[in-house]
mmCIF file of C-alpha atoms in Angstrom:
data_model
loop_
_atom_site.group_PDB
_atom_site.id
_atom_site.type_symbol
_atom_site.label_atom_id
_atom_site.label_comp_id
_atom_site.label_asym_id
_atom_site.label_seq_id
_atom_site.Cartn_x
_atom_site.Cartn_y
_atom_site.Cartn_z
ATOM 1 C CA UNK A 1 70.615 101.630 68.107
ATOM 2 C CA UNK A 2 73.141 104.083 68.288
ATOM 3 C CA UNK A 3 72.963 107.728 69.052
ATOM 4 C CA UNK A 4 73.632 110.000 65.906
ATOM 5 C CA UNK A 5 77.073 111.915 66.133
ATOM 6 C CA UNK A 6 76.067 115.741 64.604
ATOM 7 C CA UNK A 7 78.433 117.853 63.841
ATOM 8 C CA UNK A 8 77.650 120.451 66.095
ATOM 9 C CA UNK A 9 77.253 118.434 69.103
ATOM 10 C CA UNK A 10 80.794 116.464 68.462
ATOM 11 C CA UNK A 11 82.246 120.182 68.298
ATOM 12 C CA UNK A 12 80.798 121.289 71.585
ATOM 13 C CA UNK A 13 82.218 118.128 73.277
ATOM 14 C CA UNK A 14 85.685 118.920 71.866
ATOM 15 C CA UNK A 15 85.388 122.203 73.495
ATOM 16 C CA UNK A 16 85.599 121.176 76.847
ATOM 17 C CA UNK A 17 88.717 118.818 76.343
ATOM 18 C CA UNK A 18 91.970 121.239 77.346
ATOM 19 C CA UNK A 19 93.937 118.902 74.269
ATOM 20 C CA UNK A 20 90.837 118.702 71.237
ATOM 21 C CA UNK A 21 89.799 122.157 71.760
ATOM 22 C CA UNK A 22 93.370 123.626 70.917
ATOM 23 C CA UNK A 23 92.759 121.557 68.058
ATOM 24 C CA UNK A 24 89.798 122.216 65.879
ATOM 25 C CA UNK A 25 88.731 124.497 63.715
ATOM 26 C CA UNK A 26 86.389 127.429 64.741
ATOM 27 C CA UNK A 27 83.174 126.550 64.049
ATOM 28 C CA UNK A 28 79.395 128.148 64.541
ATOM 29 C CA UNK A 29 76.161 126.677 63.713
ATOM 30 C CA UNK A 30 74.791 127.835 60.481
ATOM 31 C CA UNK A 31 73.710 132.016 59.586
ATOM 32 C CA UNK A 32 73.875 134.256 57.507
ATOM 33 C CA UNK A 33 75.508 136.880 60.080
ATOM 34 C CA UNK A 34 77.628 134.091 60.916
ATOM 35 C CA UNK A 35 79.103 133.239 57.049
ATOM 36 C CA UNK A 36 79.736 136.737 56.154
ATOM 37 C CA UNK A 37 81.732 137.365 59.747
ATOM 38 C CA UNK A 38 83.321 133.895 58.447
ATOM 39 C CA UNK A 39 84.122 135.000 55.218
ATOM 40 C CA UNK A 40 85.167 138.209 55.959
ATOM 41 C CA UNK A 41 87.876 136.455 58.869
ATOM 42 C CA UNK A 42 89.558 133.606 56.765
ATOM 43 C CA UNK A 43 89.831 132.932 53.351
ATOM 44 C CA UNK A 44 87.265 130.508 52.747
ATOM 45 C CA UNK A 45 84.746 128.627 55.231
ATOM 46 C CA UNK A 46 83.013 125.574 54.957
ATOM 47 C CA UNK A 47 79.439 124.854 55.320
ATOM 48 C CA UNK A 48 78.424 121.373 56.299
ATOM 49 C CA UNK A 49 75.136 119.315 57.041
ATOM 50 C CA UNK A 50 75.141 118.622 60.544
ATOM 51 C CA UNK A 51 74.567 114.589 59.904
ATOM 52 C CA UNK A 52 75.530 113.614 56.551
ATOM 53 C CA UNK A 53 78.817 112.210 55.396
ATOM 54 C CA UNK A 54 80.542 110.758 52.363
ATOM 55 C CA UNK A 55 81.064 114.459 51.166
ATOM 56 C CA UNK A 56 77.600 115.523 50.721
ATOM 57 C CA UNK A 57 75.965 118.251 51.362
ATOM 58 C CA UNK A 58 79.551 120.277 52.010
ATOM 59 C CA UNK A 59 80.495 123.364 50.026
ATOM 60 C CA UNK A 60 83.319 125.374 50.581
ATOM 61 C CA UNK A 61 82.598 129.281 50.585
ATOM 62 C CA UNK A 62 84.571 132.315 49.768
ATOM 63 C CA UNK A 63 84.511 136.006 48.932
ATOM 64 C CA UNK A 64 86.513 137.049 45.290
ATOM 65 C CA UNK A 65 87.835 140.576 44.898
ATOM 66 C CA UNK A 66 85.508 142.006 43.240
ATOM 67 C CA UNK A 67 82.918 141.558 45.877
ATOM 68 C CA UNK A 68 81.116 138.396 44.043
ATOM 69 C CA UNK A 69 80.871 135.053 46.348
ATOM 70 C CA UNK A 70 81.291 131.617 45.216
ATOM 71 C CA UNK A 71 80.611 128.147 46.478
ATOM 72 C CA UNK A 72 81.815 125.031 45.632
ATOM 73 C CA UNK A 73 81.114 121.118 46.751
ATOM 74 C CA UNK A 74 78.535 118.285 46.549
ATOM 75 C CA UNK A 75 74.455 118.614 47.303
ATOM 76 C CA UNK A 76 72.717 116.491 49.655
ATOM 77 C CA UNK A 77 72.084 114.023 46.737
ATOM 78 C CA UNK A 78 75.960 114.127 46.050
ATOM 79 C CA UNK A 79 75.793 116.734 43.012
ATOM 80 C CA UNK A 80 78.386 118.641 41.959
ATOM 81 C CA UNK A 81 77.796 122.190 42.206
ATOM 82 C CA UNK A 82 80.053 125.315 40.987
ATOM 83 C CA UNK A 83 78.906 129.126 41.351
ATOM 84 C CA UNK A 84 79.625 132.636 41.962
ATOM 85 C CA UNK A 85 77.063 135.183 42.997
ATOM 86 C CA UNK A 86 76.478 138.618 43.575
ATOM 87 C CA UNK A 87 74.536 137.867 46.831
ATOM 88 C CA UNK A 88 74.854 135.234 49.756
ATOM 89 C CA UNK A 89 70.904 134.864 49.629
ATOM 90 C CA UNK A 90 71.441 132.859 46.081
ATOM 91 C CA UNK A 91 73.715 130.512 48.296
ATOM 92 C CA UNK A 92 71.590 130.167 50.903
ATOM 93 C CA UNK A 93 68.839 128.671 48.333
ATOM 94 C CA UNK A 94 71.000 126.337 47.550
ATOM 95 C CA UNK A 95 71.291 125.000 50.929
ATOM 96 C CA UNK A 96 67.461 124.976 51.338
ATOM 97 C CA UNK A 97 66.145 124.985 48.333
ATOM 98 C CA UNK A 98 62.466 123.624 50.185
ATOM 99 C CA UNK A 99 62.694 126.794 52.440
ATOM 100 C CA UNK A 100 58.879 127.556 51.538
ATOM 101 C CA UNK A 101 57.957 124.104 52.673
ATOM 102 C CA UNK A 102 59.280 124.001 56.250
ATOM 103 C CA UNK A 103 61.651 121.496 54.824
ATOM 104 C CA UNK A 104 65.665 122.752 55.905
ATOM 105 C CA UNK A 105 68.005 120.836 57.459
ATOM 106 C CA UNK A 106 70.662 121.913 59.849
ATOM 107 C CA UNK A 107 73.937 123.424 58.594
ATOM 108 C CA UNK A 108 77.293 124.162 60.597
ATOM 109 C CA UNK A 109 79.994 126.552 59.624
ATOM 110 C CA UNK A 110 83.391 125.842 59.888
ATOM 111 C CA UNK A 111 86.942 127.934 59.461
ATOM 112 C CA UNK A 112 88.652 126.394 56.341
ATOM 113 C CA UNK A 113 91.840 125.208 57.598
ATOM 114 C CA UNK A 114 94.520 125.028 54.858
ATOM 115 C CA UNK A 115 95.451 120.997 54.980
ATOM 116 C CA UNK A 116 98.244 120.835 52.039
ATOM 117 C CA UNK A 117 100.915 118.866 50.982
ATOM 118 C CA UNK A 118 103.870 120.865 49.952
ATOM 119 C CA UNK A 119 103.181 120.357 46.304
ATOM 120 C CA UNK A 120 99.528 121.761 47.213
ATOM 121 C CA UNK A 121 97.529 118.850 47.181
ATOM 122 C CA UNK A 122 94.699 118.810 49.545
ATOM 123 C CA UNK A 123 94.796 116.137 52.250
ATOM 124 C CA UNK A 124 93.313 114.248 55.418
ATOM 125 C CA UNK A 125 93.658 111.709 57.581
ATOM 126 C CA UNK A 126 91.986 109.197 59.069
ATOM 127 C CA UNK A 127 92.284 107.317 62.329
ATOM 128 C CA UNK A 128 90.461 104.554 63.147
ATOM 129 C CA UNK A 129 89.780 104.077 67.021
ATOM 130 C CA UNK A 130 88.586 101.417 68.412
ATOM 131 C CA UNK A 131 87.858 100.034 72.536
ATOM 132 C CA UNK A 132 89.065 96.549 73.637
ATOM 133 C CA UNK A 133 88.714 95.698 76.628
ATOM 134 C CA UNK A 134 88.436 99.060 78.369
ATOM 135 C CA UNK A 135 91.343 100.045 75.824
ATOM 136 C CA UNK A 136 91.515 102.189 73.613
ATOM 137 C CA UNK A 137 93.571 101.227 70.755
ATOM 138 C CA UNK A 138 94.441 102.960 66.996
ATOM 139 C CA UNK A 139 93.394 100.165 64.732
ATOM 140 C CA UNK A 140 94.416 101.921 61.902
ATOM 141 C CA UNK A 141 95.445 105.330 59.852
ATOM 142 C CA UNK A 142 95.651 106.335 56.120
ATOM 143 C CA UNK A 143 95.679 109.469 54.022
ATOM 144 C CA UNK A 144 92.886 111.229 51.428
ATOM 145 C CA UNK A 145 94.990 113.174 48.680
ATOM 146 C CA UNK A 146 93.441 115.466 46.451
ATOM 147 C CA UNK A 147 93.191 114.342 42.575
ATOM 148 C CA UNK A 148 92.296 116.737 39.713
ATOM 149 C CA UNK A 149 88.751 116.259 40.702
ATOM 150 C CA UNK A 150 88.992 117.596 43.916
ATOM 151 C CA UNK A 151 91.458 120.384 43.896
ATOM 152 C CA UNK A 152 88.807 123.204 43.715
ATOM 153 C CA UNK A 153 86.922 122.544 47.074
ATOM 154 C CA UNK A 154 89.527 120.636 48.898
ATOM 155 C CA UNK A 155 86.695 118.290 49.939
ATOM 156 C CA UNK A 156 88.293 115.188 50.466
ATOM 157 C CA UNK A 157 86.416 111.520 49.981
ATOM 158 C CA UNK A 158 86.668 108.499 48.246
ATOM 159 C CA UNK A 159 83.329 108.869 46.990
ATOM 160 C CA UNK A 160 84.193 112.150 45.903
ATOM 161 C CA UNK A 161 87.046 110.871 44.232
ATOM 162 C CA UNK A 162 89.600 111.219 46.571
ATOM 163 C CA UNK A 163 93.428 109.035 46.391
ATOM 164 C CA UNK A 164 93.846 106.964 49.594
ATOM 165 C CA UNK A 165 96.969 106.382 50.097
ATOM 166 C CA UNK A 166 99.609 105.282 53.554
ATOM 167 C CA UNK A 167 100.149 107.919 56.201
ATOM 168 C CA UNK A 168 103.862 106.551 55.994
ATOM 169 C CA UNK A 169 103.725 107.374 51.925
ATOM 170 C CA UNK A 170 102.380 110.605 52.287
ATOM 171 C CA UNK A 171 104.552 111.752 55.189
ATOM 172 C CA UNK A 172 107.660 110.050 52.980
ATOM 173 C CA UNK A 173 106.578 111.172 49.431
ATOM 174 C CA UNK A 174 105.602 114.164 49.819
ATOM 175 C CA UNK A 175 107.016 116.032 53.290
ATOM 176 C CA UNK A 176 110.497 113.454 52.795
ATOM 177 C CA UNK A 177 110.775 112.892 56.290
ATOM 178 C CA UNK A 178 112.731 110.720 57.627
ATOM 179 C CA UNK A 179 112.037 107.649 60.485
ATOM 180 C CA UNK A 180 112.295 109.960 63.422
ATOM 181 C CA UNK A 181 110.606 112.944 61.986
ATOM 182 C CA UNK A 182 107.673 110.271 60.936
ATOM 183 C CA UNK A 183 106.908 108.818 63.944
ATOM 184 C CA UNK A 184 106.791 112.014 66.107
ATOM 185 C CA UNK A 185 103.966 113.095 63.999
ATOM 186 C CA UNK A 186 102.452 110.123 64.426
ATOM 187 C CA UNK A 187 102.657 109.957 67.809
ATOM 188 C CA UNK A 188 101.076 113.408 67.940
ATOM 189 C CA UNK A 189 98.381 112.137 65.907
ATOM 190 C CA UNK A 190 97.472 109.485 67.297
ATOM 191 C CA UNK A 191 97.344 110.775 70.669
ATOM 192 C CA UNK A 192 94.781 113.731 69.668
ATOM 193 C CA UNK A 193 92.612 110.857 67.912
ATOM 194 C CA UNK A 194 92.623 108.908 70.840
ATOM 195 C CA UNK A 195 91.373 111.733 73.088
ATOM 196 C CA UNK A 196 88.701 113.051 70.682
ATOM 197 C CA UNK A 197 87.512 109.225 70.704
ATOM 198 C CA UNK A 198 87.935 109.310 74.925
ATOM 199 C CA UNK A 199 85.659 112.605 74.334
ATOM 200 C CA UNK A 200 83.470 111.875 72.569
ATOM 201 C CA UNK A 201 82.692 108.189 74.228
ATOM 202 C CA UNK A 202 81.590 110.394 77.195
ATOM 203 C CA UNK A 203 78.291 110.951 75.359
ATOM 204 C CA UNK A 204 77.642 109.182 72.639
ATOM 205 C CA UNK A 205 79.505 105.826 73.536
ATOM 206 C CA UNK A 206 80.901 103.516 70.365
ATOM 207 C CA UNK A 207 83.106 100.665 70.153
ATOM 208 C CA UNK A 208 85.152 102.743 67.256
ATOM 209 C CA UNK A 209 85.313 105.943 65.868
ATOM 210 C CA UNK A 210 87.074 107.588 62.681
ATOM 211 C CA UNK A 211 88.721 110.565 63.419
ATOM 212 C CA UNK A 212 89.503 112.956 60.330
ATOM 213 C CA UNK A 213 91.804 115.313 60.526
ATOM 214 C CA UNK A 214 93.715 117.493 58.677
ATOM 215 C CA UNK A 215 97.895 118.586 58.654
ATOM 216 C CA UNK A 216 98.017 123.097 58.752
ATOM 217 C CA UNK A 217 100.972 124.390 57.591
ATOM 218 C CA UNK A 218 102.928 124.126 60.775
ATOM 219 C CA UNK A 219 102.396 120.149 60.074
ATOM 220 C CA UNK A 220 99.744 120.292 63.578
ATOM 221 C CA UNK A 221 97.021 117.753 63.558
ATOM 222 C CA UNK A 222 93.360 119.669 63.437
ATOM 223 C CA UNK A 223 90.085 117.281 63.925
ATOM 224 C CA UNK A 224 87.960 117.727 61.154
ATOM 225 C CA UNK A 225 85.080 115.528 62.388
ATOM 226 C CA UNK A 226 84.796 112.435 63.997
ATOM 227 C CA UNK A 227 82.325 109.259 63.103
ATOM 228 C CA UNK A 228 81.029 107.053 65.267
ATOM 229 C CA UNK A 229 80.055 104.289 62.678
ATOM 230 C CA UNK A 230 83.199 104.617 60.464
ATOM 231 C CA UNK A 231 83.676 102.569 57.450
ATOM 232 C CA UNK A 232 86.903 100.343 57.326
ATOM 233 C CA UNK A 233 86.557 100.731 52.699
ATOM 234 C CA UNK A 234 89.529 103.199 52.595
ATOM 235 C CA UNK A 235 91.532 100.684 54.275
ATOM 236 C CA UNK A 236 90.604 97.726 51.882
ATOM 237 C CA UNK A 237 91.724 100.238 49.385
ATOM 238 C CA UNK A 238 95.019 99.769 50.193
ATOM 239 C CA UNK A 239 97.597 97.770 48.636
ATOM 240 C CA UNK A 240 98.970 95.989 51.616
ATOM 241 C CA UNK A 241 95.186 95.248 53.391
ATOM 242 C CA UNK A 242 97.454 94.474 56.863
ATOM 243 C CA UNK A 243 95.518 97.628 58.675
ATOM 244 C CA UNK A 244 92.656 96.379 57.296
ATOM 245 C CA UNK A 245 92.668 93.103 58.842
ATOM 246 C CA UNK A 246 94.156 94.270 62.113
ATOM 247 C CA UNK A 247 90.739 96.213 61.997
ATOM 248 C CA UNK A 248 88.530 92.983 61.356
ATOM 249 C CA UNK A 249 90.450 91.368 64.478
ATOM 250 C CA UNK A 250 90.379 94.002 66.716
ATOM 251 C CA UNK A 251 86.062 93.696 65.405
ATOM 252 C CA UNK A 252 85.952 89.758 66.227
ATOM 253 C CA UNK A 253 87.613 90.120 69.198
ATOM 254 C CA UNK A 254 85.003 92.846 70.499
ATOM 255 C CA UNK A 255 82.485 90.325 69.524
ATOM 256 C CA UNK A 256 83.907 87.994 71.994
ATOM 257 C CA UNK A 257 84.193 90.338 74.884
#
């Protein structure tokens, strides 16, 4: 059985790697004295559920200038939910809305790093990692866009009805680089995946991790989070399913070892 991944813990280990920690976003487990300093540094945070994925139970937090907050992402049970309020209190209800009952989870906070295409269209990455034979190797990459659904929280899933699309598209389409330009970035990429999966491996050891990060504006890779039983369904997604297999056959071949 393998260990669970929480947020907080896979940003502590990232901490202590010279390379990932110059490369994630500021992050501090979940207060109320800790969102408002948030808030109050960048222009919008994120609050996420320490072990939950597919986009739930994420909101995306931020201060309008007439003093109101609002909050905006998925519940736990993958709800849509859309406010403003006068007071942080009414957001922290949401979070925990069985407070009374001794029933909260665990929450992290994280800066909200601005991960845009130039046409400002939210958008991620992810890398999948994956050990053979003491090696690590990057099975495969793609892209979350942001669709009309999306645009609003920047929350970025295909359950949450993200695009997936090629990291060569995206970096092509929308940034027009060129061959050289692409696969410096990509290089760059890859290399911070692979030592967040090194990291990581250190504690809670996997075959394969998905790394998600994000692009700021200065085009640097930041590590959103990282998975240690990713899903492969975003690559299947794509048109030409070649990363997807090279996936599969980097899996059968673990099988073997």
């Amino acid at each position: 059985m393998k260990l669970q991944l929480g947020k907080w813990k896979q940003h502590l280990l990232l901490s202590q790697n010279p390379l990932t920690a110059k490369s994630i976003p500021r992050t501090a487990l979940y207060s109320m004295a800790n969102l408002k300093d948030f808030i109050s540094r960048f222009d919008y945070a994120y609050v996420k559920h320490d072990t939950t994925g597919q986009g739930r139970a994420i909101y995306k937090v931020y201060q309008l200038a007439d003093g109101r907050y609002c909050y905006n992402g998925y519940s736990i049970q993958a709800e849509p939910i859309s406010k403003c309020v006068t007071a942080l209190t009414d957001f922290h209800h949401t979070l925990h809305p069985f407070e009374r009952m001794g029933r909260m989870g665990n929450y992290i906070i994280q800066e909200g790093v601005q991960s845009f295409t130039p046409q400002g269209l939210p958008v991620s990455l992810r890398v999948h990692i994956q050990l053979l034979k003491g090696k690590w190797l990057v099975g495969g990459m793609n892209a979350n866009i942001g669709t009309e659904g999306n645009l609003e929280n920047g929350i970025l899933n295909s359950h949450r009805g993200s695009a997936i699309i090629t990291v060569n598209e995206l970096l092509s389409s929308h940034w027009q680089m060129d061959e050289s330009e692409k696969k410096q970035l990509i290089r760059s990429i890859e290399k911070l995946a692979t030592s967040a999966a090194k990291v990581i491996a250190t504690q809670v050891p996997s075959r394969e991790y998905g790394i998600d990060l994000g692009l700021n504006a200065e085009l640097k890779p930041i590590i959103f989070e990282v998975n240690n039983t990713p899903g492969i369904g975003g690559f299947a997604k794509l048109e030409n399913k070649s990363t997807w297999r090279r996936i599969v056959e980097i899996r059968k071949l673990q099988n073997e070892e």
